[in-house]
């Protein structure tokens, strides 16, 4: 096992990187997307953590991390300046929106609440967010620098958003405003739970406890969405977190799996995903009118790790933006600080800053979800179901 000091370093840097404040970004507006009758969905609602967050961290009143993500080279690949995304460019959710001919989703905490800015949906994801309520971490003296927003907070925001759209009683019959807000919407729930495990590293709280509480809380969240009337829901599982540069840099060298990643961390994510998939199966029986798709992030990441050259990657473990040996990553000198530079070829790297992925990797994963075989049922079957509805 890793030492306590290593675990605490892992905890601190993950919290630091995932709770950084970012500068506003210039995103394509809704008016830049042409109107078309071919869109299967009119809007997308997104939830999750830093892998999905497009800007909600900017306004957080929680932990004060180093403002590294506000600085170049974040955003350099696609936007050509720092945005509120934890990458060099676009995230999975951005590729999802583009594939559906929809604009990039505005972050809830930056939206003005008017119909123009919210016409095509909203992003409620928050960097550093947890599945378990913040009160749990407070009770266990684990609240220092932990993002106070959980997936339940995102549900509260979603409720407020619905009210702003005139939908005060979602799920009740006869509300045209609720019908407008929900009927033609895709609900994309990004991975959530990695931070729950990270925040408790080095503590007496067991991984089994976190898994039980996180999956229970997340299942409640999904039930709430479905009870409101969500009909098309995609749920991402946890990735192979043990393949992130951060995990590799602090775990002992004898803790490795067949991919060369941290075995204990990947096993934890894998087990979590098995329990989650069982819960999704139960939800499908409880809500037969809904299409609930599981997006297998774990095996998508594994597919790349076992054959990186196939997807154009030359570096599997080193961070593109960072410093230090052997993984170009230093816990105390991370991407965005003046002395740290990015590689010249981020498209050949899987890891961007040691905690998050490059746009190139997010694009590969998004393609596996949208056009490949790593969603259950296939995402295309969800689109077919939607298009068959009157």
PDB file of N, CA and C in Angstrom, residues 143 265 381:
ATOM      1  N   UNK A 143     -13.315  17.827   5.783  1.00  0.00           N
ATOM      2  CA  UNK A 143     -13.902  18.905   4.990  1.00  0.00           C
ATOM      3  C   UNK A 143     -12.908  19.988   4.598  1.00  0.00           C
ATOM      4  N   UNK A 265      -6.162   1.075  -7.192  1.00  0.00           N
ATOM      5  CA  UNK A 265      -7.098   2.146  -7.556  1.00  0.00           C
ATOM      6  C   UNK A 265      -8.033   1.684  -8.664  1.00  0.00           C
ATOM      7  N   UNK A 381     -29.118   3.245 -30.166  1.00  0.00           N
ATOM      8  CA  UNK A 381     -30.468   2.730 -29.901  1.00  0.00           C
ATOM      9  C   UNK A 381     -31.282   3.763 -29.136  1.00  0.00           C
TER      10      UNK A 381
END
